[in-house]
Structure formats: structure tokens, C-alpha cells
Short mmCIF file of C-alpha atoms in Angstrom, two decimals:
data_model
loop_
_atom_site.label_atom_id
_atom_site.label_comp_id
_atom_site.label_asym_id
_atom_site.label_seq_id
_atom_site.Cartn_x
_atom_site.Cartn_y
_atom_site.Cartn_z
CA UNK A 21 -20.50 36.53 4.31
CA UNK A 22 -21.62 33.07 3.26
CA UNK A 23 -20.55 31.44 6.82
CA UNK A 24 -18.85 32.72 10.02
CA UNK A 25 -17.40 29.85 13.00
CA UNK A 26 -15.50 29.76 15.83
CA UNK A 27 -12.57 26.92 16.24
CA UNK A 28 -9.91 26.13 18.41
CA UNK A 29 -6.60 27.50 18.74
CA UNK A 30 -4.64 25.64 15.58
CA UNK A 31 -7.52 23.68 14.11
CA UNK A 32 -11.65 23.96 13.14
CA UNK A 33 -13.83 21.79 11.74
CA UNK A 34 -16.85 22.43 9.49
CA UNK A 35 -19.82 20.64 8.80
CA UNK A 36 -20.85 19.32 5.93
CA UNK A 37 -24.04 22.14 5.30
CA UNK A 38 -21.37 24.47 5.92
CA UNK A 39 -18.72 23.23 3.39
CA UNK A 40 -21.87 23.44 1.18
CA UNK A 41 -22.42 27.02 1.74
CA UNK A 42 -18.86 27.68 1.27
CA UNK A 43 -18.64 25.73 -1.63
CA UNK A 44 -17.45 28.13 -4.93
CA UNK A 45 -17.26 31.18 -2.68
CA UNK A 46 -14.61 34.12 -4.32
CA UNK A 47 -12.40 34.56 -1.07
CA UNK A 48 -12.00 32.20 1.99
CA UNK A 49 -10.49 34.46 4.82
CA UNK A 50 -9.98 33.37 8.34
CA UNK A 51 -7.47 34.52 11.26
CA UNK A 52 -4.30 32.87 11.92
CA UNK A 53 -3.27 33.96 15.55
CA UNK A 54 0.63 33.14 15.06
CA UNK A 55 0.63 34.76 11.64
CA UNK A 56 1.75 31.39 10.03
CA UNK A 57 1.31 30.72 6.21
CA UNK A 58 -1.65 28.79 4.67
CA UNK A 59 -1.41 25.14 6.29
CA UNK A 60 -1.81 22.30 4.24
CA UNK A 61 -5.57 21.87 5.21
CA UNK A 62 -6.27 25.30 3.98
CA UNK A 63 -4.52 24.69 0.14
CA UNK A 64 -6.55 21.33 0.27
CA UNK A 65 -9.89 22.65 1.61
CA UNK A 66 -9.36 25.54 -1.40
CA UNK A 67 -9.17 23.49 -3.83
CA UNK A 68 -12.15 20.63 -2.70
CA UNK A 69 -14.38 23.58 -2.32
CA UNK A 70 -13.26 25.21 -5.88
CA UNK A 71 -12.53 28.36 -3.72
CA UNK A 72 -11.33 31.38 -5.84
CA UNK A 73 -8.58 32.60 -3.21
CA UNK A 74 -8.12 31.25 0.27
CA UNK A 75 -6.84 33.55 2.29
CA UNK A 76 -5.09 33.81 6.08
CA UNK A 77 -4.45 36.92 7.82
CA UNK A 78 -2.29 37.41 11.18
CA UNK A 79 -0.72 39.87 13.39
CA UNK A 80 3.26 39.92 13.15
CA UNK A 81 4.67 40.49 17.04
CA UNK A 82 5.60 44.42 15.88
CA UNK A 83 1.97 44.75 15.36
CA UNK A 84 2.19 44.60 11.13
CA UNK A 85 -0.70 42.52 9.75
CA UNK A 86 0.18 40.01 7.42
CA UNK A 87 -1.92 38.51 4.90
CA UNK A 88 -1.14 35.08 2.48
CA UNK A 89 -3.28 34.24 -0.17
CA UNK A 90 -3.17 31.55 -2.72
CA UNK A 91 -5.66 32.21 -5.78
CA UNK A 92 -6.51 28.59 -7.32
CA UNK A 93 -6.07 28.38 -11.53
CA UNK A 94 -9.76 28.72 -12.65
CA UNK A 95 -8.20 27.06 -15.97
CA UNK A 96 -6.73 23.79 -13.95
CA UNK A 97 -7.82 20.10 -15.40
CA UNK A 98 -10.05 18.97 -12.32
CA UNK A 99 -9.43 15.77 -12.83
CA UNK A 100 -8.18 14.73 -9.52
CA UNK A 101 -6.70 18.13 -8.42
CA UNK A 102 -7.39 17.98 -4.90
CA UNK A 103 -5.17 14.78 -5.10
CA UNK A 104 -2.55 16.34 -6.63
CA UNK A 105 -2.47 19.42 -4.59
CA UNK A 106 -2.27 17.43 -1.75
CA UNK A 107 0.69 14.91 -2.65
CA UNK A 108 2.36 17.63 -4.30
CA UNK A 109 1.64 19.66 -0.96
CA UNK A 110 3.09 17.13 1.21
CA UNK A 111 6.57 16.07 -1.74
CA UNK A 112 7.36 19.70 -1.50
CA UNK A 113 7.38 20.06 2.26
CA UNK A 114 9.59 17.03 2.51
CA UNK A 115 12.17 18.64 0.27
CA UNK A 116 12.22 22.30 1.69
CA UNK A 117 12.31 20.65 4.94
CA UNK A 118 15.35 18.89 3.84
CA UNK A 119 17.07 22.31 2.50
CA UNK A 120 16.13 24.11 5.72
CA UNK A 121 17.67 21.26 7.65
CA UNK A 122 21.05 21.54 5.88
CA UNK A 123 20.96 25.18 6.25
CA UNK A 124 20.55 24.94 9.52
CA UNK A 125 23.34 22.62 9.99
CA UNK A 126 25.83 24.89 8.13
CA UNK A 127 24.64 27.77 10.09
CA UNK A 128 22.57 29.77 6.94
CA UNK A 129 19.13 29.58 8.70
CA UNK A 130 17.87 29.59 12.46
CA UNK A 131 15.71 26.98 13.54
CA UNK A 132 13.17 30.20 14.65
CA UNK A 133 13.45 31.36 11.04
CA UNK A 134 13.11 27.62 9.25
CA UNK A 135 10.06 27.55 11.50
CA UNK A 136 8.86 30.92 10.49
CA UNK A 137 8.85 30.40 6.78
CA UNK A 138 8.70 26.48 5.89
CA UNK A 139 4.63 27.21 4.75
CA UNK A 140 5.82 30.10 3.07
CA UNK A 141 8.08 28.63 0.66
CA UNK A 142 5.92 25.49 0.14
CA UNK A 143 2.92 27.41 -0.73
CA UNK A 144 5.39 29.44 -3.13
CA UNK A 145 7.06 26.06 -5.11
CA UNK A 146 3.29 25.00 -5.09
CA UNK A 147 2.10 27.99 -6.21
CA UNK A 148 4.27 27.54 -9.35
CA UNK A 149 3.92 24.04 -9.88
CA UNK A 150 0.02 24.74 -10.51
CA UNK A 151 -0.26 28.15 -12.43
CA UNK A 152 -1.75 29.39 -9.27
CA UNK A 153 -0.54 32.63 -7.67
CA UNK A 154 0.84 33.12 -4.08
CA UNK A 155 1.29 36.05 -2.24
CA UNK A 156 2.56 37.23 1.17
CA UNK A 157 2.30 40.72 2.02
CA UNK A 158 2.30 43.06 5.42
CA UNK A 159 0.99 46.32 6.21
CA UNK A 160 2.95 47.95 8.77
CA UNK A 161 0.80 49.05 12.00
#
């Protein structure tokens, strides 16, 4: 355990000495209390810290855990890759928000389940796009 902290409910904020500490660590885990998928500040944090696998873990309302991870490409040019990740982050949220929204509109999706998985399939597309891997599983209770 390199560093433990307490944050508010959606958001937490780290000081510098302890984004040194973190810096190169294997696995960055932390709670996410709604069970939501890696936010953008977590893929972005991963990758300015040269984490190995950021990690978020939640409890599903049947009482399943689920765990995301997204393991960074140890073999991935740095040049600039935190400024990549980060305008790729936000060019691929813009266009699965776009499917969901015509889903939606021709009755294929919920808003509930377009809510429920918009991270989800970002982190997936971005996954790809960088050789990194992406994963999404649940243990049942």
C-alpha cells in the first residue's frame, strides 16, 4: 500500500507528495460507490502517473461486485500520451454519446442503461485505440 485517502462522494484530490508516492505503482484501486466505469480523471491520472493498471471496484444494487480495469501499454511512445489519452478520451465520448442518443430516440437503449454503460464503452474504443487492455468483470454475491 503505497498511499491510502479519503475523498468525497464523486471526486478526490491528491497532493502532489502523494502523486509522488503513487507515481509507477503496479495497480491503482479505489472504490466507486455507484459501480460506474473508470471516469475520465482516472484513464488520465493512469497514464500521468505511468500506472500499470488502474483499477475501480463497486457494488452492483443485487449485491455482485464489479471491478473495471484498464492496464496501460508498457510499450506506448510517451511522447505526449497523457495528451492523447485525454483528447482521444473526450472524441470518443462525444461519439458514443451521439450513438446512445440515437438509440435512445429509436427506442434500442434506455436512458437508465445509456447512463449505465457510456464509461464502459469509451474505456473499451479507448482501450483499443491504444494497445491497452480493458476489462469489466462481476463476481456474483
Amino acid at each position: 500500500l503505497l498511499h491510502a485517502q479519503s475523498g468525497e462522494e464523486s471526486t478526490i484530490d491528491f497532493t502532489p507528495e502523494a502523486m509522488e508516492k503513487m507515481r509507477g505503482a503496479a495497480v491503482f484501486s479505489h472504490n466507486h460507490p455507484q459501480a460506474s466505469s473508470l471516469s475520465p480523471d482516472d484513464i488520465v491520472l493512469g497514464a500521468k502517473l505511468d500506472i500499470g493498471e488502474m483499477r475501480a471496484v463497486g457494488r452492483l444494487p443485487d449485491g455482485s461486485v464489479v471491478t473495471y480495469s484498464m492496464r496501460y501499454n508498457p510499450n506506448q511512445a510517451p511522447q505526449n500520451f497523457v495528451g492523447r489519452v485525454a483528447v482521444e478520451h473526450d472524441r470518443i465520448g462525444q461519439e458514443v454519446f451521439g450513438e446512445f442518443k440515437a438509440r435512445i430516440a429509436r427506442g434500442q437503449l434506455t436512458v437508465a442503461e445509456a447512463n449505465g454503460t457510456h464509461w464502459h464503452e469509451v474505456n473499451g474504443r479507448l482501450a483499443e485505440r491504444f494497445g491497452m487492455t480493458y476489462t469489466r468483470t462481476v463476481k456474483a454475491r
